[in-house]
Tab-separated table of C-alpha atoms and ligand atoms in Angstrom:
chain	number	residue	atom	x	y	z
A	275	MET	CA	-40.730	-59.811	-55.688
A	276	LYS	CA	-43.276	-61.108	-53.237
A	277	VAL	CA	-44.514	-58.115	-51.092
A	278	LEU	CA	-46.699	-58.189	-47.995
A	279	ILE	CA	-48.610	-54.977	-47.285
A	280	THR	CA	-50.270	-54.836	-43.914
A	281	GLY	CA	-53.126	-52.307	-44.105
A	282	GLY	CA	-53.031	-52.850	-47.852
A	283	ALA	CA	-56.703	-52.004	-48.285
A	284	GLY	CA	-56.365	-48.521	-46.993
A	285	PHE	CA	-55.583	-45.250	-48.816
A	286	LEU	CA	-51.824	-45.482	-49.037
A	287	GLY	CA	-51.923	-49.306	-49.102
A	288	SER	CA	-54.195	-49.560	-52.043
A	289	HIS	CA	-52.154	-47.041	-54.132
A	290	LEU	CA	-48.974	-48.958	-53.132
A	291	THR	CA	-50.590	-52.204	-54.268
A	292	ASP	CA	-51.411	-50.665	-57.686
A	293	ALA	CA	-47.837	-49.466	-58.087
A	294	LEU	CA	-46.210	-52.776	-57.162
A	295	LEU	CA	-48.613	-54.838	-59.240
A	296	ALA	CA	-47.758	-52.477	-62.187
A	297	ARG	CA	-44.066	-53.234	-61.581
A	298	GLY	CA	-44.718	-56.954	-61.801
A	299	ASP	CA	-44.572	-57.815	-58.125
A	300	GLU	CA	-46.843	-60.325	-56.398
A	301	VAL	CA	-48.728	-58.513	-53.652
A	302	THR	CA	-50.431	-59.937	-50.620
A	303	ILE	CA	-52.325	-57.567	-48.388
A	304	LEU	CA	-53.450	-58.172	-44.805
A	305	ASP	CA	-56.224	-55.894	-43.753
A	306	VAL	CA	-59.296	-55.909	-41.528
A	307	GLY	CA	-61.111	-53.379	-43.716
A	308	GLY	CA	-63.385	-53.619	-46.679
A	309	ASP	CA	-62.298	-54.245	-50.286
A	310	LEU	CA	-63.647	-50.951	-51.702
A	311	LYS	CA	-60.152	-49.515	-52.509
A	312	VAL	CA	-58.713	-52.708	-53.902
A	313	ARG	CA	-61.757	-54.121	-55.625
A	314	HIS	CA	-60.243	-53.410	-59.061
A	315	ASN	CA	-57.335	-55.804	-58.255
A	316	LEU	CA	-59.394	-58.763	-56.971
A	317	SER	CA	-59.189	-60.639	-60.297
A	318	ASN	CA	-55.487	-60.164	-60.593
A	319	PRO	CA	-53.675	-63.559	-60.095
A	320	ARG	CA	-50.697	-61.645	-58.518
A	321	PHE	CA	-52.931	-60.097	-55.932
A	322	HIS	CA	-54.065	-61.815	-52.624
A	323	TYR	CA	-56.279	-60.322	-50.058
A	324	ILE	CA	-56.263	-61.842	-46.522
A	325	ARG	CA	-58.908	-60.233	-44.416
A	326	ASP	CA	-57.486	-60.441	-40.930
A	327	SER	CA	-55.625	-58.488	-38.286
A	328	VAL	CA	-51.897	-57.935	-37.807
A	329	LEU	CA	-52.531	-58.923	-34.167
A	330	HIS	CA	-53.393	-62.448	-35.329
A	331	ALA	CA	-49.923	-64.006	-34.960
A	332	ASP	CA	-50.397	-67.326	-36.823
A	333	ILE	CA	-51.652	-65.697	-39.948
A	334	LEU	CA	-49.067	-62.979	-39.839
A	335	GLU	CA	-46.333	-65.552	-39.429
A	336	SER	CA	-47.474	-67.596	-42.374
A	337	LEU	CA	-47.556	-64.485	-44.603
A	338	ILE	CA	-44.220	-63.108	-43.548
A	339	LEU	CA	-42.657	-66.501	-44.145
A	340	LYS	CA	-43.818	-66.340	-47.722
A	341	CYS	CA	-42.749	-62.778	-48.684
A	342	ASP	CA	-39.444	-60.947	-49.586
A	343	LEU	CA	-40.401	-57.511	-48.337
A	344	ILE	CA	-42.932	-56.116	-45.846
A	345	TYR	CA	-44.692	-52.735	-45.872
A	346	HIS	CA	-46.271	-52.272	-42.412
A	347	LEU	CA	-48.980	-49.785	-42.979
A	348	ALA	CA	-51.738	-51.269	-40.818
A	349	ALA	CA	-52.681	-48.702	-38.168
A	350	VAL	CA	-55.575	-46.826	-36.624
A	351	VAL	CA	-55.357	-43.346	-38.214
A	352	GLY	CA	-57.509	-40.249	-38.084
A	353	VAL	CA	-58.127	-37.516	-35.499
A	354	GLU	CA	-61.629	-38.875	-34.766
A	355	HIS	CA	-59.872	-42.120	-33.506
A	356	TYR	CA	-57.174	-40.265	-31.509
A	357	VAL	CA	-59.914	-38.545	-29.549
A	358	GLY	CA	-62.531	-41.194	-29.713
A	359	ASP	CA	-60.766	-44.445	-29.155
A	360	PRO	CA	-57.228	-44.015	-27.900
A	361	TYR	CA	-57.048	-47.613	-26.678
A	362	GLU	CA	-57.441	-48.972	-30.225
A	363	VAL	CA	-54.849	-46.468	-31.521
A	364	LEU	CA	-52.276	-47.563	-28.993
A	365	ASN	CA	-53.075	-51.240	-29.122
A	366	VAL	CA	-53.044	-51.688	-32.913
A	367	ASN	CA	-50.241	-49.195	-33.677
A	368	ILE	CA	-47.819	-50.351	-31.039
A	369	ASN	CA	-48.556	-54.024	-30.633
A	370	GLY	CA	-49.171	-54.471	-34.425
A	371	ALA	CA	-45.802	-52.982	-35.221
A	372	GLN	CA	-44.105	-55.079	-32.559
A	373	ALA	CA	-45.756	-58.308	-33.900
A	374	VAL	CA	-44.624	-57.517	-37.453
A	375	LEU	CA	-41.030	-56.624	-36.504
A	376	LYS	CA	-40.616	-59.639	-34.278
A	377	LEU	CA	-41.531	-62.042	-37.068
A	378	ALA	CA	-39.699	-60.033	-39.690
A	379	TYR	CA	-36.599	-60.387	-37.566
A	380	LYS	CA	-37.232	-64.150	-37.118
A	381	TYR	CA	-37.221	-64.588	-40.891
A	382	ASN	CA	-34.927	-61.708	-41.822
A	383	ARG	CA	-37.358	-59.815	-43.988
A	384	LYS	CA	-36.939	-56.126	-44.645
A	385	VAL	CA	-39.663	-53.873	-43.220
A	386	VAL	CA	-40.702	-50.483	-44.447
A	387	PHE	CA	-42.609	-48.826	-41.667
A	388	SER	CA	-45.121	-46.146	-42.328
A	389	SER	CA	-44.809	-43.495	-39.695
A	390	THR	CA	-46.139	-39.942	-39.601
A	391	SER	CA	-45.331	-36.314	-39.504
A	392	GLU	CA	-47.350	-36.288	-36.298
A	393	VAL	CA	-44.246	-37.665	-34.609
A	394	TYR	CA	-42.812	-34.158	-34.507
A	395	GLY	CA	-45.866	-32.983	-32.700
A	396	ARG	CA	-46.046	-29.217	-32.339
A	397	ASN	CA	-42.338	-28.544	-32.577
A	398	PRO	CA	-42.323	-24.838	-33.482
A	399	LYS	CA	-39.095	-25.103	-35.435
A	400	VAL	CA	-40.047	-25.747	-39.050
A	401	PRO	CA	-38.978	-27.335	-41.302
A	402	PHE	CA	-38.611	-30.594	-39.423
A	403	ALA	CA	-35.455	-32.539	-40.174
A	404	GLU	CA	-35.670	-36.297	-39.567
A	405	ASP	CA	-33.571	-36.136	-36.404
A	406	ASP	CA	-35.319	-33.123	-34.988
A	407	GLU	CA	-36.979	-33.167	-31.569
A	408	ARG	CA	-40.490	-34.233	-30.871
A	409	VAL	CA	-42.568	-31.751	-28.945
A	410	LEU	CA	-45.777	-33.198	-27.506
A	411	GLY	CA	-48.443	-32.211	-25.124
A	412	SER	CA	-49.650	-33.928	-21.923
A	413	THR	CA	-50.747	-37.611	-21.985
A	414	ARG	CA	-54.137	-36.347	-20.841
A	415	ILE	CA	-54.540	-34.845	-24.327
A	416	ASP	CA	-55.632	-37.879	-26.356
A	417	ARG	CA	-54.513	-36.329	-29.598
A	418	TRP	CA	-50.922	-37.192	-28.761
A	419	CYS	CA	-51.613	-40.902	-28.433
A	420	TYR	CA	-51.218	-41.410	-32.231
A	421	SER	CA	-47.916	-39.584	-32.298
A	422	THR	CA	-46.742	-41.556	-29.322
A	423	SER	CA	-47.854	-44.846	-30.796
A	424	LYS	CA	-45.958	-44.228	-34.026
A	425	ALA	CA	-42.898	-43.051	-32.221
A	426	ALA	CA	-42.937	-46.185	-29.996
A	427	ALA	CA	-43.165	-48.298	-33.100
A	428	GLU	CA	-40.198	-46.355	-34.564
A	429	HIS	CA	-38.199	-47.179	-31.463
A	430	PHE	CA	-39.041	-50.808	-31.991
A	431	CYS	CA	-37.843	-50.460	-35.606
A	432	PHE	CA	-34.483	-49.104	-34.416
A	433	ALA	CA	-34.182	-51.657	-31.684
A	434	TYR	CA	-34.630	-54.469	-34.221
A	435	HIS	CA	-32.296	-52.687	-36.705
A	436	ARG	CA	-29.586	-52.803	-34.038
A	437	LEU	CA	-30.123	-56.591	-33.878
A	438	GLY	CA	-29.619	-56.739	-37.670
A	439	LEU	CA	-33.143	-56.218	-39.121
A	440	PRO	CA	-33.144	-54.232	-42.331
A	441	MET	CA	-35.779	-51.538	-42.009
A	442	VAL	CA	-36.749	-48.064	-43.291
A	443	VAL	CA	-39.008	-45.517	-41.560
A	444	LEU	CA	-41.125	-43.282	-43.654
A	445	ARG	CA	-42.899	-40.138	-42.177
A	446	TYR	CA	-45.776	-39.060	-44.364
A	447	PHE	CA	-46.872	-35.455	-44.488
A	448	ASN	CA	-50.589	-35.030	-45.097
A	449	VAL	CA	-50.920	-37.254	-48.029
A	450	TYR	CA	-54.143	-36.866	-50.137
A	451	GLY	CA	-55.690	-38.003	-53.323
A	452	PRO	CA	-58.459	-40.300	-54.670
A	453	ARG	CA	-59.563	-43.006	-52.140
A	454	LEU	CA	-58.618	-40.757	-49.130
A	455	ASP	CA	-61.187	-41.862	-46.455
A	456	LYS	CA	-64.897	-41.436	-47.028
A	457	ILE	CA	-66.398	-38.059	-47.785
A	458	ASP	CA	-67.249	-36.124	-44.639
A	459	VAL	CA	-64.940	-38.172	-42.402
A	460	GLY	CA	-61.287	-38.490	-41.640
A	461	ARG	CA	-58.942	-35.725	-42.750
A	462	VAL	CA	-59.473	-32.083	-43.552
A	463	ILE	CA	-59.626	-32.605	-47.377
A	464	THR	CA	-62.434	-35.251	-47.123
A	465	ILE	CA	-64.331	-33.132	-44.603
A	466	PHE	CA	-64.127	-30.049	-46.836
A	467	MET	CA	-64.902	-32.235	-49.879
A	468	GLY	CA	-68.405	-33.061	-48.639
A	469	GLN	CA	-69.082	-29.432	-47.680
A	470	VAL	CA	-67.811	-28.107	-50.963
A	471	LEU	CA	-69.604	-30.549	-53.160
A	472	ARG	CA	-72.955	-29.853	-51.386
A	473	GLY	CA	-72.385	-26.103	-51.369
A	474	GLU	CA	-72.433	-25.994	-47.525
A	475	PRO	CA	-70.331	-23.790	-45.281
A	476	VAL	CA	-66.686	-25.008	-45.137
A	477	THR	CA	-65.658	-25.361	-41.499
A	478	VAL	CA	-62.190	-23.811	-41.018
A	479	ILE	CA	-61.065	-24.499	-37.496
A	480	GLY	CA	-59.581	-21.484	-35.645
A	481	ASP	CA	-58.386	-18.692	-37.889
A	482	GLY	CA	-57.310	-21.076	-40.618
A	483	LYS	CA	-53.691	-19.798	-40.500
A	484	GLN	CA	-52.418	-23.232	-39.416
A	485	THR	CA	-50.437	-24.865	-42.224
A	486	ARG	CA	-49.883	-28.265	-43.694
A	487	CYS	CA	-47.829	-29.579	-46.598
A	488	PHE	CA	-50.385	-31.439	-48.587
A	489	THR	CA	-48.641	-34.226	-50.523
A	490	TYR	CA	-50.227	-35.837	-53.556
A	491	ILE	CA	-50.533	-39.642	-53.368
A	492	ASP	CA	-48.547	-40.520	-56.491
A	493	ASP	CA	-45.538	-38.588	-55.142
A	494	ALA	CA	-45.770	-40.387	-51.772
A	495	ILE	CA	-46.072	-43.774	-53.474
A	496	ARG	CA	-42.954	-43.214	-55.644
A	497	ALA	CA	-40.977	-42.581	-52.490
A	498	THR	CA	-42.562	-45.532	-50.774
A	499	VAL	CA	-41.668	-47.950	-53.690
A	500	GLU	CA	-38.150	-46.656	-53.733
A	501	ALA	CA	-37.697	-47.000	-49.950
A	502	GLY	CA	-38.419	-50.709	-50.299
A	503	THR	CA	-35.738	-51.348	-52.952
A	504	ASN	CA	-32.958	-48.750	-52.429
A	505	GLU	CA	-30.189	-50.298	-50.338
A	506	ARG	CA	-29.051	-46.867	-49.206
A	507	ALA	CA	-32.455	-46.308	-47.474
A	508	VAL	CA	-31.878	-49.119	-44.952
A	509	GLY	CA	-31.635	-47.831	-41.405
A	510	GLU	CA	-32.845	-44.364	-42.320
A	511	ILE	CA	-35.902	-42.246	-41.524
A	512	PHE	CA	-37.341	-40.199	-44.406
A	513	ASN	CA	-39.808	-37.347	-44.399
A	514	VAL	CA	-42.130	-38.061	-47.334
A	515	GLY	CA	-43.820	-35.028	-48.680
A	516	THR	CA	-43.685	-31.584	-50.271
A	517	ASP	CA	-42.293	-28.630	-48.448
A	518	VAL	CA	-44.823	-26.314	-50.051
A	519	GLU	CA	-46.798	-24.895	-47.127
A	520	THR	CA	-50.481	-24.239	-47.495
A	521	SER	CA	-52.790	-22.632	-44.758
A	522	VAL	CA	-56.043	-24.382	-44.042
A	523	LEU	CA	-57.895	-21.242	-45.061
A	524	GLU	CA	-56.071	-21.295	-48.457
A	525	LEU	CA	-56.926	-25.014	-48.817
A	526	ALA	CA	-60.615	-24.218	-48.241
A	527	GLU	CA	-60.633	-21.326	-50.719
A	528	THR	CA	-58.726	-23.355	-53.341
A	529	MET	CA	-61.169	-26.320	-52.985
A	530	ILE	CA	-64.209	-24.014	-53.298
A	531	ARG	CA	-62.706	-22.364	-56.415
A	532	ILE	CA	-61.692	-25.610	-58.190
A	533	ALA	CA	-64.978	-27.356	-57.490
A	534	GLY	CA	-66.939	-24.298	-58.732
A	535	SER	CA	-68.865	-24.399	-55.472
A	536	ARG	CA	-71.046	-21.775	-53.856
A	537	SER	CA	-69.777	-22.690	-50.412
A	538	LYS	CA	-68.544	-19.950	-48.051
A	539	VAL	CA	-65.915	-20.358	-45.357
A	540	VAL	CA	-67.033	-20.292	-41.751
A	541	PHE	CA	-64.557	-20.147	-38.829
A	542	VAL	CA	-65.327	-22.561	-36.046
A	543	PRO	CA	-63.623	-23.081	-32.658
A	544	GLN	CA	-61.676	-26.320	-32.442
A	545	GLU	CA	-63.572	-27.472	-29.345
A	546	SER	CA	-66.758	-27.510	-31.273
A	547	VAL	CA	-65.328	-30.130	-33.647
A	548	TYR	CA	-63.073	-32.247	-31.546
A	549	GLY	CA	-63.948	-31.470	-27.872
A	550	ASP	CA	-61.395	-30.574	-25.261
A	551	SER	CA	-59.117	-33.488	-25.966
A	552	TYR	CA	-57.382	-32.016	-29.034
A	553	GLU	CA	-54.632	-29.610	-29.692
A	554	ASP	CA	-53.934	-28.339	-33.197
A	555	VAL	CA	-50.445	-28.218	-34.702
A	556	PRO	CA	-49.828	-24.640	-35.992
A	557	ARG	CA	-47.215	-25.441	-38.733
A	558	ARG	CA	-46.026	-28.702	-40.158
A	559	VAL	CA	-43.319	-28.580	-42.866
A	560	PRO	CA	-40.758	-31.297	-43.687
A	561	ARG	CA	-37.176	-30.982	-44.582
A	562	VAL	CA	-37.029	-33.026	-47.806
A	563	GLN	CA	-33.390	-33.169	-48.724
A	564	ARG	CA	-32.931	-36.792	-47.615
A	565	MET	CA	-35.868	-37.912	-49.715
A	566	HIS	CA	-34.385	-36.035	-52.671
A	567	GLU	CA	-30.815	-37.232	-52.211
A	568	ILE	CA	-31.278	-40.809	-51.317
A	569	LEU	CA	-34.602	-41.831	-52.700
A	570	LYS	CA	-34.256	-39.459	-55.686
A	571	VAL	CA	-38.000	-38.601	-55.475
A	572	ARG	CA	-39.468	-35.099	-55.394
A	573	ALA	CA	-43.059	-34.428	-54.431
A	574	GLU	CA	-43.753	-32.045	-57.253
A	575	THR	CA	-47.490	-32.335	-57.951
A	576	PRO	CA	-48.942	-28.842	-57.536
A	577	LEU	CA	-51.787	-28.665	-54.993
A	578	GLU	CA	-54.180	-27.403	-57.654
A	579	LYS	CA	-53.509	-30.320	-59.907
A	580	GLY	CA	-53.720	-32.908	-57.058
A	581	LEU	CA	-56.933	-31.296	-55.752
A	582	ARG	CA	-58.567	-31.287	-59.206
A	583	GLN	CA	-57.859	-35.010	-59.544
A	584	THR	CA	-59.126	-35.686	-56.025
A	585	ILE	CA	-62.279	-33.608	-56.439
A	586	GLU	CA	-63.054	-35.287	-59.831
A	587	TRP	CA	-62.839	-38.704	-58.124
A	588	PHE	CA	-65.246	-37.701	-55.377
A	589	LYS	CA	-67.556	-35.924	-57.827
A	590	ALA	CA	-67.853	-39.092	-59.787
A	591	GLY	CA	-69.613	-40.560	-56.747
A	592	ASN	CA	-66.693	-42.402	-55.277
A	593	GLY	CA	-65.902	-42.387	-51.507
A	594	ARG	CA	-69.482	-42.382	-50.355
B	127	LIG	N1	-59.446	-28.722	-40.016
B	127	LIG	C1	-60.325	-27.701	-40.302
B	127	LIG	N2	-61.603	-28.018	-40.425
B	127	LIG	C2	-62.115	-29.375	-40.324
B	127	LIG	C3	-61.146	-30.334	-40.086
B	127	LIG	C4	-59.836	-29.991	-39.925
B	127	LIG	O1	-59.980	-26.549	-40.377
B	127	LIG	O2	-63.348	-29.519	-40.513
B	127	LIG	C5	-57.992	-28.397	-39.805
B	127	LIG	C6	-57.396	-28.989	-38.511
B	127	LIG	O3	-57.688	-28.145	-37.457
B	127	LIG	C7	-55.942	-29.034	-38.872
B	127	LIG	C8	-55.971	-29.212	-40.393
B	127	LIG	O4	-57.270	-28.975	-40.869
B	127	LIG	O5	-55.284	-27.822	-38.617
B	127	LIG	C9	-55.499	-30.659	-40.806
B	127	LIG	O6	-56.358	-31.620	-40.104
B	127	LIG	P1	-56.380	-33.106	-40.369
B	127	LIG	O7	-57.472	-33.708	-39.536
B	127	LIG	O8	-56.482	-33.429	-41.855
B	127	LIG	O9	-55.012	-33.738	-39.847
B	127	LIG	P2	-53.691	-33.239	-39.168
B	127	LIG	O10	-52.857	-32.615	-40.283
B	127	LIG	O11	-53.992	-32.187	-38.062
B	127	LIG	O12	-53.100	-34.411	-38.628
């Protein structure tokens, strides 16, 4: 199969590329980023890297025309962007998705859209089922621009599906693993990683009782591959993740222990890290029955095992 992955040079995209190449597919990625995460594939004749933006309609059209299946992963992701550059988040995430869907519809190509658990916002009712409500804060709080951008793109997916476009929506829950961002930036695991490896204080925001369901990359990728090929997935939304809940404090302590670090936990107020334009989500847990029943995938990698593999990768000097 000929597969186009927008955002294919990112964390999820690079692992998805590996999985599809291993399956024998031909993979073209469209990405504005560097080749760090896909460098190992550059000599593979079934791999093509187009360094450009999804907002560049001519290139996008020529690539969509040539593929059988599209994974739309290109997006501006990361809390530092939500609070630092909301314009880019909204522009790329909404207009990029619209551009991909419009052309996919024109040529009738299936789209698997990568959405996010952020869509549920701070809905207090966990676990979140796919059709549960979204509970968000004010539009003056920049944090919600990411959630809103992905939800708007999901609406576009359903609008095009109604017109006949085959599509699948995947909502990822805190996926982590090797190649996750650069050390010290991005998500909590990479921020803690730098601190733990240098033996510095690990900055737990608030009381550390907020929880996430940290999902190992290999599990997320198995669900992603299946979503692209399973006919029963079409028209559905899937939570992709584990339902094992871990507090941020527990994450910090586990990382310190596994890395054999002398770091200590320090509790810091959220404003000192993200300023006023941020609201934390207290608990985020998926309902995973649909993923189990239709995609036949279970995210079973224990946190300790996944963290060990991730820490080893960063310890080896990667991600700097
Ligand atoms: N967090 C933390 N210390 C940090 C960075 C993040 O305690 O230095 C917390 C953050 O407040 C949140 C959780 O870790 O509760 C996960 O944050 P992340 O940025 O990875 O993404 P989110 O799951 O909130 O989208």
